[in-house]
Short mmCIF file of C-alpha atoms in Angstrom, two decimals:
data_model
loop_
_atom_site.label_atom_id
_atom_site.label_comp_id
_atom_site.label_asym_id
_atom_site.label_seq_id
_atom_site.Cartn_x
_atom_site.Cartn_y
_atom_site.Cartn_z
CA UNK A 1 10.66 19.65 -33.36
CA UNK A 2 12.21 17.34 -30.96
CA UNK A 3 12.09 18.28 -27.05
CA UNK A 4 14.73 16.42 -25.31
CA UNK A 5 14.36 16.22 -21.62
CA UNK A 6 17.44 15.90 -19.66
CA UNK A 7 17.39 15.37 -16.46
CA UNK A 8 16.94 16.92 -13.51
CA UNK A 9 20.37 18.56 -11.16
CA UNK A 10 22.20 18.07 -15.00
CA UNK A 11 26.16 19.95 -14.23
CA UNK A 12 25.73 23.00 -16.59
CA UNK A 13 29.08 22.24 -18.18
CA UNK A 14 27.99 18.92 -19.68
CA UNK A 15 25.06 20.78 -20.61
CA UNK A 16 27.11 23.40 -22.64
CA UNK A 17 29.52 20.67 -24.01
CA UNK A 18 26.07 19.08 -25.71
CA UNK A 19 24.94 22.13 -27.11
CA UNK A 20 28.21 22.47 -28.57
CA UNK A 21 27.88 19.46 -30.16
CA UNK A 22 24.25 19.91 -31.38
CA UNK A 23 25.27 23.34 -32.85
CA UNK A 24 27.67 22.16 -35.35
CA UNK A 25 25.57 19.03 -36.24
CA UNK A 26 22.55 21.74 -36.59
CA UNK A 27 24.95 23.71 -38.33
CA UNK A 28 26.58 21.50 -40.98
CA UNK A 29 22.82 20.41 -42.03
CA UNK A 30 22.81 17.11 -40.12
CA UNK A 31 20.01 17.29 -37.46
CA UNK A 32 16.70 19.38 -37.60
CA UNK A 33 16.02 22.03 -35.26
CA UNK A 34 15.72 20.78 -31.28
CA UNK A 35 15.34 22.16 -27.99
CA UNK A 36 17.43 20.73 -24.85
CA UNK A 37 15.10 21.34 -21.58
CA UNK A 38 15.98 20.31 -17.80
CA UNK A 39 16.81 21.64 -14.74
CA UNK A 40 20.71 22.71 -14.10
CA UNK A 41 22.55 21.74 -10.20
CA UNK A 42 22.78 25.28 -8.97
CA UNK A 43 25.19 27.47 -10.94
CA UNK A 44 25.60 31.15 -11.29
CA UNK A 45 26.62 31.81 -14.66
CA UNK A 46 27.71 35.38 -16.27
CA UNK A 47 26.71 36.55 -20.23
CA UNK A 48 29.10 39.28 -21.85
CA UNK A 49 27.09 42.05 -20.59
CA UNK A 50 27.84 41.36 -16.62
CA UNK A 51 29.14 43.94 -14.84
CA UNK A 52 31.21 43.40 -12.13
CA UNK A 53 28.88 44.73 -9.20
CA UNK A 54 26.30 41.72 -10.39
CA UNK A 55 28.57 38.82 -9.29
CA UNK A 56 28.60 37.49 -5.51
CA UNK A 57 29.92 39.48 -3.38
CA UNK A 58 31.27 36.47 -1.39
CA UNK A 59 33.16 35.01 -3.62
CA UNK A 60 30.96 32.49 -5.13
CA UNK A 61 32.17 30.27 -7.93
CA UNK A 62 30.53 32.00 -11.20
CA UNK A 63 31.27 30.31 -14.87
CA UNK A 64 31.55 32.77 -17.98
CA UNK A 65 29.34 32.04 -21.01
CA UNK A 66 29.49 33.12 -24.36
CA UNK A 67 25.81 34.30 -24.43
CA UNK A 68 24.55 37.45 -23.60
CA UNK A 69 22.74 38.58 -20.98
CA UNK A 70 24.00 39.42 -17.68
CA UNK A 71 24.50 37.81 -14.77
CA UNK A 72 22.17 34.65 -13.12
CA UNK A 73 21.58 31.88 -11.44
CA UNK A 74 20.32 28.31 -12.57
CA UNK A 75 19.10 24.93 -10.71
CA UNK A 76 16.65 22.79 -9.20
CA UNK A 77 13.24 24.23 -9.46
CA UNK A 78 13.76 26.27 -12.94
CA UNK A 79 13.38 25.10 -16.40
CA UNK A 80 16.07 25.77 -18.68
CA UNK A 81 15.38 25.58 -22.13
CA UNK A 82 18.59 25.62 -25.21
CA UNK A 83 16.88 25.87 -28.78
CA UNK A 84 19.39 24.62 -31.35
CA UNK A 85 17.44 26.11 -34.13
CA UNK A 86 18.44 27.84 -37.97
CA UNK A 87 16.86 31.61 -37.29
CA UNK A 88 17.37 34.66 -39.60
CA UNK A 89 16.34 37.51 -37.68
CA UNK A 90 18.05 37.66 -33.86
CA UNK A 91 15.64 40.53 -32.23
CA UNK A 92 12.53 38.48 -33.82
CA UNK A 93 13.79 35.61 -32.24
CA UNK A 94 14.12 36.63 -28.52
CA UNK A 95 11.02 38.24 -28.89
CA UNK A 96 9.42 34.76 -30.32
CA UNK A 97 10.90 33.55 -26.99
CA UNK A 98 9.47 36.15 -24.89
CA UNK A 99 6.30 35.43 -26.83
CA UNK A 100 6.30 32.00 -25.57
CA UNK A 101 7.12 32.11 -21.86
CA UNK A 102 4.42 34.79 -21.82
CA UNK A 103 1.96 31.79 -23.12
CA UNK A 104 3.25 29.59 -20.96
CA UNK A 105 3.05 31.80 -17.95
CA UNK A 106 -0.74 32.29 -18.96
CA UNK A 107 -1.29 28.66 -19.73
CA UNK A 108 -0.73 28.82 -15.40
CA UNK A 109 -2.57 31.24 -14.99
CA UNK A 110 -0.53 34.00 -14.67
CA UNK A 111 -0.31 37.24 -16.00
CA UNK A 112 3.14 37.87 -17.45
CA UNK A 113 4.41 40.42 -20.04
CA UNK A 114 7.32 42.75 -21.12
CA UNK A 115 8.49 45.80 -18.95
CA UNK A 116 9.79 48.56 -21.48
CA UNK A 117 14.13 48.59 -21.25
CA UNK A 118 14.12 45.26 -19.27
CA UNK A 119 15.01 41.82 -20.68
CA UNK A 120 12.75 38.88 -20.16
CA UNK A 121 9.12 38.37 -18.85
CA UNK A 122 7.83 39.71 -15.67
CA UNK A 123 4.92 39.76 -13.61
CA UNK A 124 3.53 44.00 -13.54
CA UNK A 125 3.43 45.48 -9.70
CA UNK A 126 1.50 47.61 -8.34
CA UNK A 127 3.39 51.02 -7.54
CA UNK A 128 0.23 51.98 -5.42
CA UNK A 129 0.95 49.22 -3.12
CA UNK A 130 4.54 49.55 -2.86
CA UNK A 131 4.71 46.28 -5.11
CA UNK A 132 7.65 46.10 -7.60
CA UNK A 133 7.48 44.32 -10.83
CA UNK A 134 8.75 40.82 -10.65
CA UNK A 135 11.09 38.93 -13.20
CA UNK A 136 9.61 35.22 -14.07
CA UNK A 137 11.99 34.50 -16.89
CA UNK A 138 15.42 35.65 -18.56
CA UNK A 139 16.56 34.76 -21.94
CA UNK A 140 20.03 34.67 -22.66
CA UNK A 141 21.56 34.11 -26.66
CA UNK A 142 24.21 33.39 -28.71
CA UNK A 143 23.60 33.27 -32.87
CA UNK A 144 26.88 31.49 -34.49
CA UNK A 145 26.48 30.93 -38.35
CA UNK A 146 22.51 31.44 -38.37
CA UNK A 147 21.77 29.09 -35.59
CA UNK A 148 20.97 29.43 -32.14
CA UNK A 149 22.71 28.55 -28.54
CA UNK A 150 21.38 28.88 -24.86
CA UNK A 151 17.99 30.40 -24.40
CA UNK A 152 15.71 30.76 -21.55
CA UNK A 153 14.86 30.50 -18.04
CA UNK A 154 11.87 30.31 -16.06
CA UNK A 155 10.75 29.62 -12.51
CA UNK A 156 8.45 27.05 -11.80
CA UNK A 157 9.06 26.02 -8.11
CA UNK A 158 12.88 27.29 -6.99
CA UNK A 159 14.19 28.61 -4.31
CA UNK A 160 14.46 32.47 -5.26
CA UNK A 161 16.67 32.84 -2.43
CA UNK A 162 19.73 32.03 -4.55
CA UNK A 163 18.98 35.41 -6.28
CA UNK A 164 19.99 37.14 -3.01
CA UNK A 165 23.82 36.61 -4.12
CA UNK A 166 23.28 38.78 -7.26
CA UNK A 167 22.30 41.65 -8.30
CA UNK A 168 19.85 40.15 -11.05
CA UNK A 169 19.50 42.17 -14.31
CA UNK A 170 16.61 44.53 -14.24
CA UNK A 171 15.20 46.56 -11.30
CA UNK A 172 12.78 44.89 -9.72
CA UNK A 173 12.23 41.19 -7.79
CA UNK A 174 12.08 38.48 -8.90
CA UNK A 175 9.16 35.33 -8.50
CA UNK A 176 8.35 32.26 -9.94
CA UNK A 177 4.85 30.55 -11.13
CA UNK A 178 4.54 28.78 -7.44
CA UNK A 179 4.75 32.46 -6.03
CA UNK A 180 2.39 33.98 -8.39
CA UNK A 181 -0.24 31.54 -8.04
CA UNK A 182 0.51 29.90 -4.77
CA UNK A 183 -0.04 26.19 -5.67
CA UNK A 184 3.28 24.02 -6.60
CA UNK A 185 3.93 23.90 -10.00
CA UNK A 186 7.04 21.97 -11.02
CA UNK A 187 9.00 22.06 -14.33
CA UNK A 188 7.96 18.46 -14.54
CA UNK A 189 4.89 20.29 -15.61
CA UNK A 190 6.07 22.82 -17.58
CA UNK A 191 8.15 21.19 -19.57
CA UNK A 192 5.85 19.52 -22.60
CA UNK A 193 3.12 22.96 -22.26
CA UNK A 194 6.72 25.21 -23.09
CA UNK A 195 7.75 22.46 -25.50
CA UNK A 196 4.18 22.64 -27.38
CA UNK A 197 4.41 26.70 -27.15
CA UNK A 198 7.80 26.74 -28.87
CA UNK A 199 7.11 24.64 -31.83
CA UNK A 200 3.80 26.10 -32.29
CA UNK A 201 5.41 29.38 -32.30
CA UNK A 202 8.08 28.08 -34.72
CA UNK A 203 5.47 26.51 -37.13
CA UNK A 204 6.40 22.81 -36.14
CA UNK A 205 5.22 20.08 -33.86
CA UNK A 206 6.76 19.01 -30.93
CA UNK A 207 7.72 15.24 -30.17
CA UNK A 208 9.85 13.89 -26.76
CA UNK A 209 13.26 12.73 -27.08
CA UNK A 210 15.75 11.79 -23.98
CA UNK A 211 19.46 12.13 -23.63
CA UNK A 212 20.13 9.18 -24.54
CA UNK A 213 18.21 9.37 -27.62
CA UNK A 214 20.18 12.87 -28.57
CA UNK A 215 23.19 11.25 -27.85
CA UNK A 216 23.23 8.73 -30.64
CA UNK A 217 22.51 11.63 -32.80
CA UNK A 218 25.01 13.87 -31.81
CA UNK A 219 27.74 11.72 -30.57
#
């Protein structure tokens, strides 16, 4: 399974456009199952289930996707991962992918699991000590003609005070794997572990692949 890394502060609608692209190539039977990972310029982006209390209050540009999910916020600091992937069974899938940012979170040594009517992966508080639970990473979907589109997000080393212009879906706080263990950890680092997770996860091995690789592919 190819993991192409693109970039770092990449604009989220080139991103999108390339998915696109990969989609119907993935689609029509013309490239094997891939993952896009980098790290988006800041962006708040809002899924079909966003309500309208979750967007800035301030009037902060916000772009509507086609995945679901709810409302959040992407950039520097956060890998973003896009499987373009055939997949038969939806709820399965997201909880493959919840499967393997739990892995990953552990492969950092944290502790990260599911919280019961909450999307995504979180790190458990501690109600005794007046801690909430914390989200560590969102995954947001779209399933067109069997294959996949968007994906997931985790923090690695980002500035969670971007979250403080949205309500973020989910009670709770949110964190990333800097917070949690309190040495820097940077999606530079992340990336191939969460690359080797997924394919193990999806019965394949992982190989590297750039943009301008994919583009030759896709173009």
């Amino acid at each position: 399974m190819a993991i192409v890394r693109m970039g770092v502060d990449v604009p989220y609608e080139q991103t999108w456009s390339t998915q696109r692209r990969a989609h119907e190539r993935r689609v029509a039977g013309r490239i094997s199952d891939l993952c896009l990972m980098l790290e988006h310029a800041p962006v708040y982006t809002a899924g079909k289930r966003t309500r309208p209390h979750e967007r800035p209050a301030d009037g902060t540009p916000v772009i509507d996707v086609d995945r679901g999910g709810n409302m959040t916020w992407h950039g520097p600091g956060q890998l973003v991962g896009y499987p373009i992937l055939r997949i038969d069974d939806v709820t399965a899938y997201v909880r493959l992918l919840e499967d393997v940012l739990i892995q990953v979170c552990s492969d950092f040594g944290v502790t990260a699991g599911r919280v019961p009517g909450r999307g995504g992966v979180w790190v458990p508080g501690d109600p005794a000590g007046g801690l909430d639970d914390r989200r560590l990473g969102s995954i947001g979907i779209r399933v067109s003609r069997g294959v996949t589109m968007h994906g997931f997000s985790l923090n690695c080393v980002n500035d969670l005070s971007w979250y403080g212009r949205i309500q973020p879906p989910g009670d709770g706080g949110v964190t990333s794997l800097t917070a949690e263990t309190g040495r820097r950890i940077t999606v530079e680092q992340v990336i191939p572990i969460a690359g080797k997770r997924l394919a193990e996860a999806l019965g394949a091995e992982a190989y590297d692949l750039y943009e301008e690789d994919l583009a030759e592919v896709i173009s």
